[in-house]
C-alpha cells in the first residue's frame, strides 16, 4: 500500500510558558488547528490544518504563538523540489486538478523591482508637494482623436466622451460579492466613495445595500452575466466587460453552490445552492466584432452616458489584442497581469499562463502609440501593484491608472494564506460564514483602505515632486523617468527604458 | 570634414539639459528693425550662455520673397548638399538659391555649409499627395532631417528665417551679418548646455514652418509630450525641449485648429482647482475640454518660451513660474526677455514693465 501522508508545510509553535490557555486561538481558527486537551488543561495543535493565515498569531493575548515553516524535506533536488513532489503525490491520490487562490507565488521576475525612478538635480528644480500644488487627479476615458469642432460663435464644442474622474489614479479592482464577503464589499464601497475613486463589483452583481455607492462603482458584466439587469447597468459609474483575468487567462469562474447562500443567490439572480459557473468565453463573443457589438449594446442601454471598460488578461499577443479593443468602441482597456489575484484558480494555470503586467503594459502602450490611437482609449494596469512606487512606475510606463485588489485585501487584514478557495477565511474576507464575516468591521475596513490610498497618494506626490512634475498627466508614458537595472537588451526594448547609467 | 562631435543630442537618445537666456521684441506697427538690435539685447545676458549655442529668428525679413518658403540648411558635406538639392529639385520649384552670407569670426569655427532656398512645392506633387503646402513642407523638414545624412533643414517658414550656430549669441549675430536684415519681430537665444560639445543643429531657435521657439528651462514632461506628439508624424530627432515645444504648437494650432490662447491653456493648463472654481461656466468647460482632450501635451517643469509666428509673438511661462521672464512696452514695441537688463539695453526708457503670471500667455500681434 502506498501511504500519501505529507508532512505539514507549517508548524504551530506555542510558547507554553506564555500560553494562559484562554482558548482564543481555538475559537478563532476556522481551520480547527488549535485543540484544547481538557485532561491536561493544555492547548495542542493539528499542524495539518494550519494554512498560515496568522489569525491566531495576531490575536493571542500573550503572543505565545508563531507559525514556522516546517523543516521537513525530501532529499535535496533542484529539479524535483518539495512542492512539486507534494503536488504530484496529491494528484496521484485524488485524480483531481489542483486549485489555488491569490496570485502566483512562483519566483518569476518582478520588473517593478528592476525599474528605478528619476529625480531632478540642479538643471531642473524639484517641487515641494507641501508648498506647491501637485495634481494627481486623472480623468480616465477616451478622447475622440478628431479635430475639435467650433460652434457658430467660434467657441470650441466641448463635448467629450464620458470618463471617470479619479482623485488619485488608483481603483479597487473586481472582486465579486460571493468570492469576498458582504463586509469586505462594504469596506471597499465606502472607501471608494470617501476617496473619490471607484471599486468594482466583479461578476457577482450589486447588492441592494450598496446601490447608494453607485457613483463610485464600476459594474462588471462577465461571461456568466450574473446579476446583470438594466438597473444594475444604470447604477454604476462605468461598465466593465470582463474578458479575462490575469490569474486565470482563458478560463471562466466557478463559485461552488455551498457559497451561494440566500443573499448571494438574490444578488447573482441564480437559485440558492447551485454552482455559479462563468463560462470561459462570453458565448456571444467569438471575435472582435462581437465584442464591439456588446460594447455598443451596453452603451445604447445606458444612452452613452458611461464609459465602457474591457478587461483582459495579459497574454502573449496582448498588444495586438489591445489594439483591436481600442478600435471596438471601448473607452478604457484594463490589463490584468499574470501575478494578479483570484478567489480560486487551477494551480497550473495560475502558475504558468499569462505574462507579467509590466511587459504587457509597456507593449500595449507602445503599440497603441505606433498606431496613433493611444489617446483614444484609457489604459488601466493591474495584477500585483504592491506600493506607491509600483503605481508611479506603471504610470510612467504608460498607464492612466492602476487597479489594486490584493493590496486592498491586505489592508483589510488578509495575510495572503492563499486559501480563499476553502471559504474559511479567518479574516472575514473570502468567506460567507456569518461568524467569520463579522470579524471584519466595514467602517474600520474602509478607514484602513482610505489610510492606505492616502499614504500612497502622499508618496506619489513626493516622487513626482522629486522629478519636477506637478501633474500626473505629465508622468503618464514619461518613460525617460525610468531606468532599468539588471535587465537585458530585449527586456529594456520592450519596456522602452534605458539601463541605469545610460 | 567632421563637424559633428562624437555624441550628439538626439543621437542614441542623448538628451542634454541646458539653462539659457532669451530675448525678443516686436513692432506692433509692423516697422522693420535691424537684426543688430536684438543682438545687442541678448549680448547683455552673456553670463547666461556658455558659448555652446546661440541663435536668432527674424520675421518680415524677406519681403521680396514673402510668398515663398525660405529653407535654411546646414550641410556637413557636399555629398549631403547634392543629395538634398536633388530631393528639393524633384519636389519644389526653387526660385532662388544662395549661400547665406557670413563673415569670418574668430569665435565661430567649424562652420558647415549654410545655404538658403526660396521654394514652392510643385503643384503636381501637391495634387498627387493631397496635402496642403504647409503639410507638404512639414513633411519635407522631417524627411530631410531624418533621411539625408549630413543635411539639416533648420528654417522653413515664409518671410522669416532662423540664424544659429555654436558660439555666444552676440558672435553668432556678427557671423550672420544680422545688421543686414530688418524684421518686425526678432527672437534670440543664448544657450547654456551642461555638457554637450554643441553642434549647429542643436542651437536654438528651433523652427517648423513659420513657428519658431526659443526657450529657457528644462521640461520634466518631455518624454510624455514627445511620445504623444510622435503619434502624429513628428519625429523628435534632436530630443530637445525646444523641438518638442515647436511641434506641440504646430500640432495644436495648425493640425487641430486651436487659437494660440487655447494652445497655451493646453501646455500650461490651469490647475483643476482653478478650473473648478471658475465662475464663467463656458470658460470652465473650455479649460476642462482642453485639459482632457490634450492631457499629454501639458508641459511641466520650469520653462519660459517665446513663440514666434507670422505676424506675432507669444510669451509663456510654466504654471508655477519657475523661470524668470519680463515684458516691457515702449510706444509700439513690446519687449520680452529673461532679464530686465536685456530690455533696458535696447530700450532704456519703458512705458510699462511687468512680469506675467505663470501660465498666462502674452500674445502680441502686428496691426494690419
Ligand atoms: S490564544 Fe495564546 S494564550 Fe490563548 S490559548 Fe491560544 S496560545 Fe494560549
Ligand atoms: S490557520 Fe491561521 S489561525 Fe489557524 S493555526 Fe494556522 S495561522 Fe493560526
Ligand atoms: S483573503 Fe483570507 S483566505 Fe484569502 S488569502 Fe487572504 S486571508 Fe487567506
mmCIF file of N, CA and C in Angstrom, chain A residues 123-125 132-133 135 137 139 143 146-148 150 155-158 160-161 163 365-366 369 372-375 467-471 473-474 476-481 498, chain B residues 13 17 194 218 220-224 227-228 231-232 255-259 262 271-272 282 285-286 288-296 298 300-302 319-320 322-323:
data_model
loop_
_atom_site.group_PDB
_atom_site.id
_atom_site.type_symbol
_atom_site.label_atom_id
_atom_site.label_comp_id
_atom_site.label_asym_id
_atom_site.label_seq_id
_atom_site.Cartn_x
_atom_site.Cartn_y
_atom_site.Cartn_z
ATOM 1 N N UNK A 123 19.717 71.188 -12.851
ATOM 2 C CA UNK A 123 19.201 71.828 -14.061
ATOM 3 C C UNK A 123 17.700 72.016 -14.020
ATOM 4 N N UNK A 124 17.060 71.294 -13.133
ATOM 5 C CA UNK A 124 15.611 71.304 -13.103
ATOM 6 C C UNK A 124 15.204 71.199 -11.639
ATOM 7 N N UNK A 125 14.446 72.163 -11.120
ATOM 8 C CA UNK A 125 14.167 72.120 -9.691
ATOM 9 C C UNK A 125 13.150 71.033 -9.333
ATOM 10 N N UNK A 132 3.679 73.549 -2.996
ATOM 11 C CA UNK A 132 3.169 73.869 -4.329
ATOM 12 C C UNK A 132 2.050 72.886 -4.676
ATOM 13 N N UNK A 133 1.128 73.312 -5.535
ATOM 14 C CA UNK A 133 0.078 72.364 -5.940
ATOM 15 C C UNK A 133 0.691 71.185 -6.691
ATOM 16 N N UNK A 135 -0.767 67.859 -8.731
ATOM 17 C CA UNK A 135 -2.036 67.298 -9.184
ATOM 18 C C UNK A 135 -1.937 65.810 -9.507
ATOM 19 N N UNK A 137 -5.034 64.155 -9.875
ATOM 20 C CA UNK A 137 -6.354 63.824 -10.420
ATOM 21 C C UNK A 137 -6.211 63.332 -11.858
ATOM 22 N N UNK A 139 -8.408 62.051 -15.274
ATOM 23 C CA UNK A 139 -9.661 61.788 -15.977
ATOM 24 C C UNK A 139 -9.416 60.572 -16.853
ATOM 25 N N UNK A 143 -10.580 59.971 -25.610
ATOM 26 C CA UNK A 143 -10.799 61.242 -26.275
ATOM 27 C C UNK A 143 -11.028 60.906 -27.749
ATOM 28 N N UNK A 146 -10.312 63.347 -32.938
ATOM 29 C CA UNK A 146 -10.625 64.066 -34.169
ATOM 30 C C UNK A 146 -10.500 65.554 -33.872
ATOM 31 N N UNK A 147 -10.310 66.307 -34.921
ATOM 32 C CA UNK A 147 -10.136 67.753 -34.789
ATOM 33 C C UNK A 147 -11.335 68.375 -34.064
ATOM 34 N N UNK A 148 -11.094 69.232 -33.100
ATOM 35 C CA UNK A 148 -12.220 69.809 -32.369
ATOM 36 C C UNK A 148 -13.101 70.678 -33.271
ATOM 37 N N UNK A 150 -16.073 73.749 -33.834
ATOM 38 C CA UNK A 150 -16.456 75.035 -33.257
ATOM 39 C C UNK A 150 -17.901 75.349 -33.594
ATOM 40 N N UNK A 155 -16.722 79.423 -30.680
ATOM 41 C CA UNK A 155 -16.234 78.746 -29.469
ATOM 42 C C UNK A 155 -16.095 77.254 -29.724
ATOM 43 N N UNK A 156 -15.178 76.651 -28.999
ATOM 44 C CA UNK A 156 -14.961 75.215 -29.133
ATOM 45 C C UNK A 156 -16.175 74.453 -28.635
ATOM 46 N N UNK A 157 -16.506 73.377 -29.344
ATOM 47 C CA UNK A 157 -17.537 72.484 -28.812
ATOM 48 C C UNK A 157 -16.839 71.574 -27.812
ATOM 49 N N UNK A 158 -17.319 71.610 -26.587
ATOM 50 C CA UNK A 158 -16.538 70.996 -25.519
ATOM 51 C C UNK A 158 -17.010 69.603 -25.130
ATOM 52 N N UNK A 160 -17.063 65.793 -24.727
ATOM 53 C CA UNK A 160 -16.103 64.693 -24.774
ATOM 54 C C UNK A 160 -16.812 63.424 -24.307
ATOM 55 N N UNK A 161 -16.317 62.266 -24.710
ATOM 56 C CA UNK A 161 -16.957 61.030 -24.252
ATOM 57 C C UNK A 161 -16.932 60.947 -22.715
ATOM 58 N N UNK A 163 -16.256 59.957 -18.905
ATOM 59 C CA UNK A 163 -14.995 59.475 -18.326
ATOM 60 C C UNK A 163 -15.179 59.263 -16.839
ATOM 61 N N UNK A 365 1.031 49.993 -24.545
ATOM 62 C CA UNK A 365 1.169 51.450 -24.689
ATOM 63 C C UNK A 365 1.983 51.776 -25.944
ATOM 64 N N UNK A 366 3.068 51.050 -26.166
ATOM 65 C CA UNK A 366 3.891 51.322 -27.348
ATOM 66 C C UNK A 366 3.113 51.041 -28.624
ATOM 67 N N UNK A 369 0.568 53.635 -29.439
ATOM 68 C CA UNK A 369 1.207 54.862 -29.931
ATOM 69 C C UNK A 369 1.678 54.692 -31.363
ATOM 70 N N UNK A 372 -0.990 55.308 -33.403
ATOM 71 C CA UNK A 372 -1.545 56.658 -33.283
ATOM 72 C C UNK A 372 -2.894 56.720 -32.599
ATOM 73 N N UNK A 373 -3.191 55.732 -31.729
ATOM 74 C CA UNK A 373 -4.522 55.721 -31.103
ATOM 75 C C UNK A 373 -4.466 55.643 -29.580
ATOM 76 N N UNK A 374 -3.294 55.897 -29.008
ATOM 77 C CA UNK A 374 -3.184 55.760 -27.560
ATOM 78 C C UNK A 374 -4.163 56.670 -26.821
ATOM 79 N N UNK A 375 -4.359 57.890 -27.353
ATOM 80 C CA UNK A 375 -5.227 58.862 -26.686
ATOM 81 C C UNK A 375 -6.705 58.523 -26.845
ATOM 82 N N UNK A 467 10.755 64.532 -9.261
ATOM 83 C CA UNK A 467 11.021 64.545 -10.706
ATOM 84 C C UNK A 467 10.727 65.910 -11.325
ATOM 85 N N UNK A 468 10.181 66.826 -10.519
ATOM 86 C CA UNK A 468 9.838 68.144 -11.055
ATOM 87 C C UNK A 468 8.563 68.118 -11.876
ATOM 88 N N UNK A 469 7.717 67.133 -11.589
ATOM 89 C CA UNK A 469 6.462 67.007 -12.337
ATOM 90 C C UNK A 469 5.320 67.363 -11.396
ATOM 91 N N UNK A 470 4.431 68.290 -11.814
ATOM 92 C CA UNK A 470 3.365 68.665 -10.890
ATOM 93 C C UNK A 470 1.972 68.304 -11.396
ATOM 94 N N UNK A 471 1.911 67.456 -12.408
ATOM 95 C CA UNK A 471 0.607 66.944 -12.840
ATOM 96 C C UNK A 471 0.813 65.511 -13.321
ATOM 97 N N UNK A 473 -0.636 63.786 -15.471
ATOM 98 C CA UNK A 473 -0.655 63.559 -16.927
ATOM 99 C C UNK A 473 0.746 63.636 -17.519
ATOM 100 N N UNK A 474 1.595 64.464 -16.901
ATOM 101 C CA UNK A 474 2.937 64.646 -17.442
ATOM 102 C C UNK A 474 3.861 63.490 -17.049
ATOM 103 N N UNK A 476 2.496 60.327 -17.144
ATOM 104 C CA UNK A 476 1.989 59.191 -17.906
ATOM 105 C C UNK A 476 2.787 58.973 -19.195
ATOM 106 N N UNK A 477 3.328 57.780 -19.330
ATOM 107 C CA UNK A 477 4.084 57.451 -20.539
ATOM 108 C C UNK A 477 5.437 58.135 -20.610
ATOM 109 N N UNK A 478 5.829 58.783 -19.523
ATOM 110 C CA UNK A 478 7.095 59.524 -19.477
ATOM 111 C C UNK A 478 8.210 58.546 -19.108
ATOM 112 N N UNK A 479 8.567 57.712 -20.071
ATOM 113 C CA UNK A 479 9.476 56.609 -19.746
ATOM 114 C C UNK A 479 10.905 57.066 -19.504
ATOM 115 N N UNK A 480 11.216 58.309 -19.907
ATOM 116 C CA UNK A 480 12.550 58.827 -19.614
ATOM 117 C C UNK A 480 12.760 58.947 -18.112
ATOM 118 N N UNK A 481 11.674 58.914 -17.348
ATOM 119 C CA UNK A 481 11.782 58.998 -15.892
ATOM 120 C C UNK A 481 12.134 57.645 -15.272
ATOM 121 N N UNK A 498 15.843 52.969 -20.750
ATOM 122 C CA UNK A 498 17.285 52.774 -20.869
ATOM 123 C C UNK A 498 17.791 52.105 -19.595
ATOM 124 N N UNK B 13 19.570 58.609 -28.500
ATOM 125 C CA UNK B 13 18.644 59.056 -27.467
ATOM 126 C C UNK B 13 19.295 59.974 -26.441
ATOM 127 N N UNK B 17 20.570 68.450 -20.737
ATOM 128 C CA UNK B 17 19.900 69.562 -20.060
ATOM 129 C C UNK B 17 20.636 70.874 -20.305
ATOM 130 N N UNK B 194 24.642 71.779 -20.453
ATOM 131 C CA UNK B 194 25.505 71.364 -19.354
ATOM 132 C C UNK B 194 26.736 70.608 -19.804
ATOM 133 N N UNK B 218 13.985 73.532 -18.374
ATOM 134 C CA UNK B 218 14.106 72.124 -18.709
ATOM 135 C C UNK B 218 12.791 71.473 -18.334
ATOM 136 N N UNK B 220 10.068 68.723 -17.467
ATOM 137 C CA UNK B 220 10.091 67.382 -16.884
ATOM 138 C C UNK B 220 9.094 66.462 -17.571
ATOM 139 N N UNK B 221 8.194 67.056 -18.350
ATOM 140 C CA UNK B 221 7.190 66.249 -19.032
ATOM 141 C C UNK B 221 7.687 65.765 -20.389
ATOM 142 N N UNK B 222 8.955 66.021 -20.685
ATOM 143 C CA UNK B 222 9.468 65.819 -22.034
ATOM 144 C C UNK B 222 9.018 64.517 -22.706
ATOM 145 N N UNK B 223 9.267 63.389 -22.058
ATOM 146 C CA UNK B 223 9.013 62.129 -22.753
ATOM 147 C C UNK B 223 7.521 61.859 -22.937
ATOM 148 N N UNK B 224 6.707 62.344 -22.005
ATOM 149 C CA UNK B 224 5.256 62.199 -22.160
ATOM 150 C C UNK B 224 4.808 63.019 -23.370
ATOM 151 N N UNK B 227 6.289 61.384 -26.703
ATOM 152 C CA UNK B 227 5.663 60.143 -27.146
ATOM 153 C C UNK B 227 4.254 60.400 -27.663
ATOM 154 N N UNK B 228 3.619 61.470 -27.177
ATOM 155 C CA UNK B 228 2.301 61.805 -27.701
ATOM 156 C C UNK B 228 2.436 62.420 -29.102
ATOM 157 N N UNK B 231 3.020 60.425 -32.247
ATOM 158 C CA UNK B 231 1.922 59.674 -32.859
ATOM 159 C C UNK B 231 1.409 60.371 -34.120
ATOM 160 N N UNK B 232 1.725 61.660 -34.243
ATOM 161 C CA UNK B 232 1.151 62.426 -35.342
ATOM 162 C C UNK B 232 2.178 62.799 -36.404
ATOM 163 N N UNK B 255 -2.645 71.743 -36.950
ATOM 164 C CA UNK B 255 -3.333 70.472 -37.158
ATOM 165 C C UNK B 255 -4.707 70.464 -36.499
ATOM 166 N N UNK B 256 -4.793 70.957 -35.275
ATOM 167 C CA UNK B 256 -6.039 70.899 -34.531
ATOM 168 C C UNK B 256 -6.850 72.193 -34.620
ATOM 169 N N UNK B 257 -6.262 73.212 -35.179
ATOM 170 C CA UNK B 257 -7.002 74.446 -35.389
ATOM 171 C C UNK B 257 -7.304 75.244 -34.127
ATOM 172 N N UNK B 258 -6.483 75.083 -33.086
ATOM 173 C CA UNK B 258 -6.710 75.867 -31.871
ATOM 174 C C UNK B 258 -6.100 77.256 -32.037
ATOM 175 N N UNK B 259 -6.638 78.192 -31.274
ATOM 176 C CA UNK B 259 -6.012 79.511 -31.242
ATOM 177 C C UNK B 259 -4.785 79.426 -30.343
ATOM 178 N N UNK B 262 -5.781 79.206 -26.766
ATOM 179 C CA UNK B 262 -6.253 77.868 -26.412
ATOM 180 C C UNK B 262 -5.070 76.901 -26.272
ATOM 181 N N UNK B 271 -4.709 74.757 -13.147
ATOM 182 C CA UNK B 271 -4.874 73.672 -12.173
ATOM 183 C C UNK B 271 -6.357 73.302 -12.092
ATOM 184 N N UNK B 272 -6.629 72.034 -11.808
ATOM 185 C CA UNK B 272 -8.017 71.574 -11.704
ATOM 186 C C UNK B 272 -8.787 72.417 -10.691
ATOM 187 N N UNK B 282 -18.602 78.741 -19.284
ATOM 188 C CA UNK B 282 -18.083 78.462 -20.625
ATOM 189 C C UNK B 282 -16.564 78.351 -20.601
ATOM 190 N N UNK B 285 -15.775 75.004 -18.960
ATOM 191 C CA UNK B 285 -15.937 73.870 -19.878
ATOM 192 C C UNK B 285 -14.824 73.825 -20.915
ATOM 193 N N UNK B 286 -14.452 74.995 -21.367
ATOM 194 C CA UNK B 286 -13.410 75.058 -22.380
ATOM 195 C C UNK B 286 -12.069 74.588 -21.812
ATOM 196 N N UNK B 288 -11.606 72.668 -19.240
ATOM 197 C CA UNK B 288 -11.684 71.248 -18.925
ATOM 198 C C UNK B 288 -11.536 70.419 -20.209
ATOM 199 N N UNK B 289 -12.206 70.889 -21.248
ATOM 200 C CA UNK B 289 -12.107 70.204 -22.534
ATOM 201 C C UNK B 289 -10.656 70.152 -23.013
ATOM 202 N N UNK B 290 -9.995 71.299 -22.987
ATOM 203 C CA UNK B 290 -8.621 71.354 -23.495
ATOM 204 C C UNK B 290 -7.695 70.486 -22.649
ATOM 205 N N UNK B 291 -7.919 70.537 -21.343
ATOM 206 C CA UNK B 291 -7.029 69.767 -20.477
ATOM 207 C C UNK B 291 -7.239 68.273 -20.659
ATOM 208 N N UNK B 292 -8.499 67.874 -20.888
ATOM 209 C CA UNK B 292 -8.748 66.440 -21.088
ATOM 210 C C UNK B 292 -8.360 65.978 -22.477
ATOM 211 N N UNK B 293 -8.726 66.766 -23.472
ATOM 212 C CA UNK B 293 -8.501 66.318 -24.853
ATOM 213 C C UNK B 293 -7.015 66.234 -25.187
ATOM 214 N N UNK B 294 -6.208 67.102 -24.586
ATOM 215 C CA UNK B 294 -4.777 67.121 -24.915
ATOM 216 C C UNK B 294 -3.943 66.943 -23.650
ATOM 217 N N UNK B 295 -4.388 66.030 -22.771
ATOM 218 C CA UNK B 295 -3.740 65.929 -21.463
ATOM 219 C C UNK B 295 -2.251 65.615 -21.575
ATOM 220 N N UNK B 296 -1.847 64.922 -22.632
ATOM 221 C CA UNK B 296 -0.425 64.555 -22.740
ATOM 222 C C UNK B 296 0.433 65.701 -23.257
ATOM 223 N N UNK B 298 0.344 68.701 -21.761
ATOM 224 C CA UNK B 298 0.633 69.580 -20.629
ATOM 225 C C UNK B 298 2.149 69.549 -20.410
ATOM 226 N N UNK B 300 5.251 70.320 -17.914
ATOM 227 C CA UNK B 300 5.616 70.620 -16.530
ATOM 228 C C UNK B 300 7.112 70.880 -16.448
ATOM 229 N N UNK B 301 7.519 71.404 -15.311
ATOM 230 C CA UNK B 301 8.920 71.785 -15.143
ATOM 231 C C UNK B 301 9.060 73.237 -15.533
ATOM 232 N N UNK B 302 10.218 73.807 -15.258
ATOM 233 C CA UNK B 302 10.391 75.236 -15.499
ATOM 234 C C UNK B 302 10.518 75.550 -16.976
ATOM 235 N N UNK B 319 3.358 76.925 -15.299
ATOM 236 C CA UNK B 319 2.266 77.261 -14.391
ATOM 237 C C UNK B 319 2.740 77.765 -13.029
ATOM 238 N N UNK B 320 3.934 77.319 -12.628
ATOM 239 C CA UNK B 320 4.433 77.763 -11.331
ATOM 240 C C UNK B 320 5.375 78.959 -11.456
ATOM 241 N N UNK B 322 8.535 79.036 -12.734
ATOM 242 C CA UNK B 322 9.819 78.643 -12.172
ATOM 243 C C UNK B 322 10.990 79.277 -12.917
ATOM 244 N N UNK B 323 10.700 79.967 -14.045
ATOM 245 C CA UNK B 323 11.766 80.653 -14.762
ATOM 246 C C UNK B 323 11.388 82.124 -14.921
#
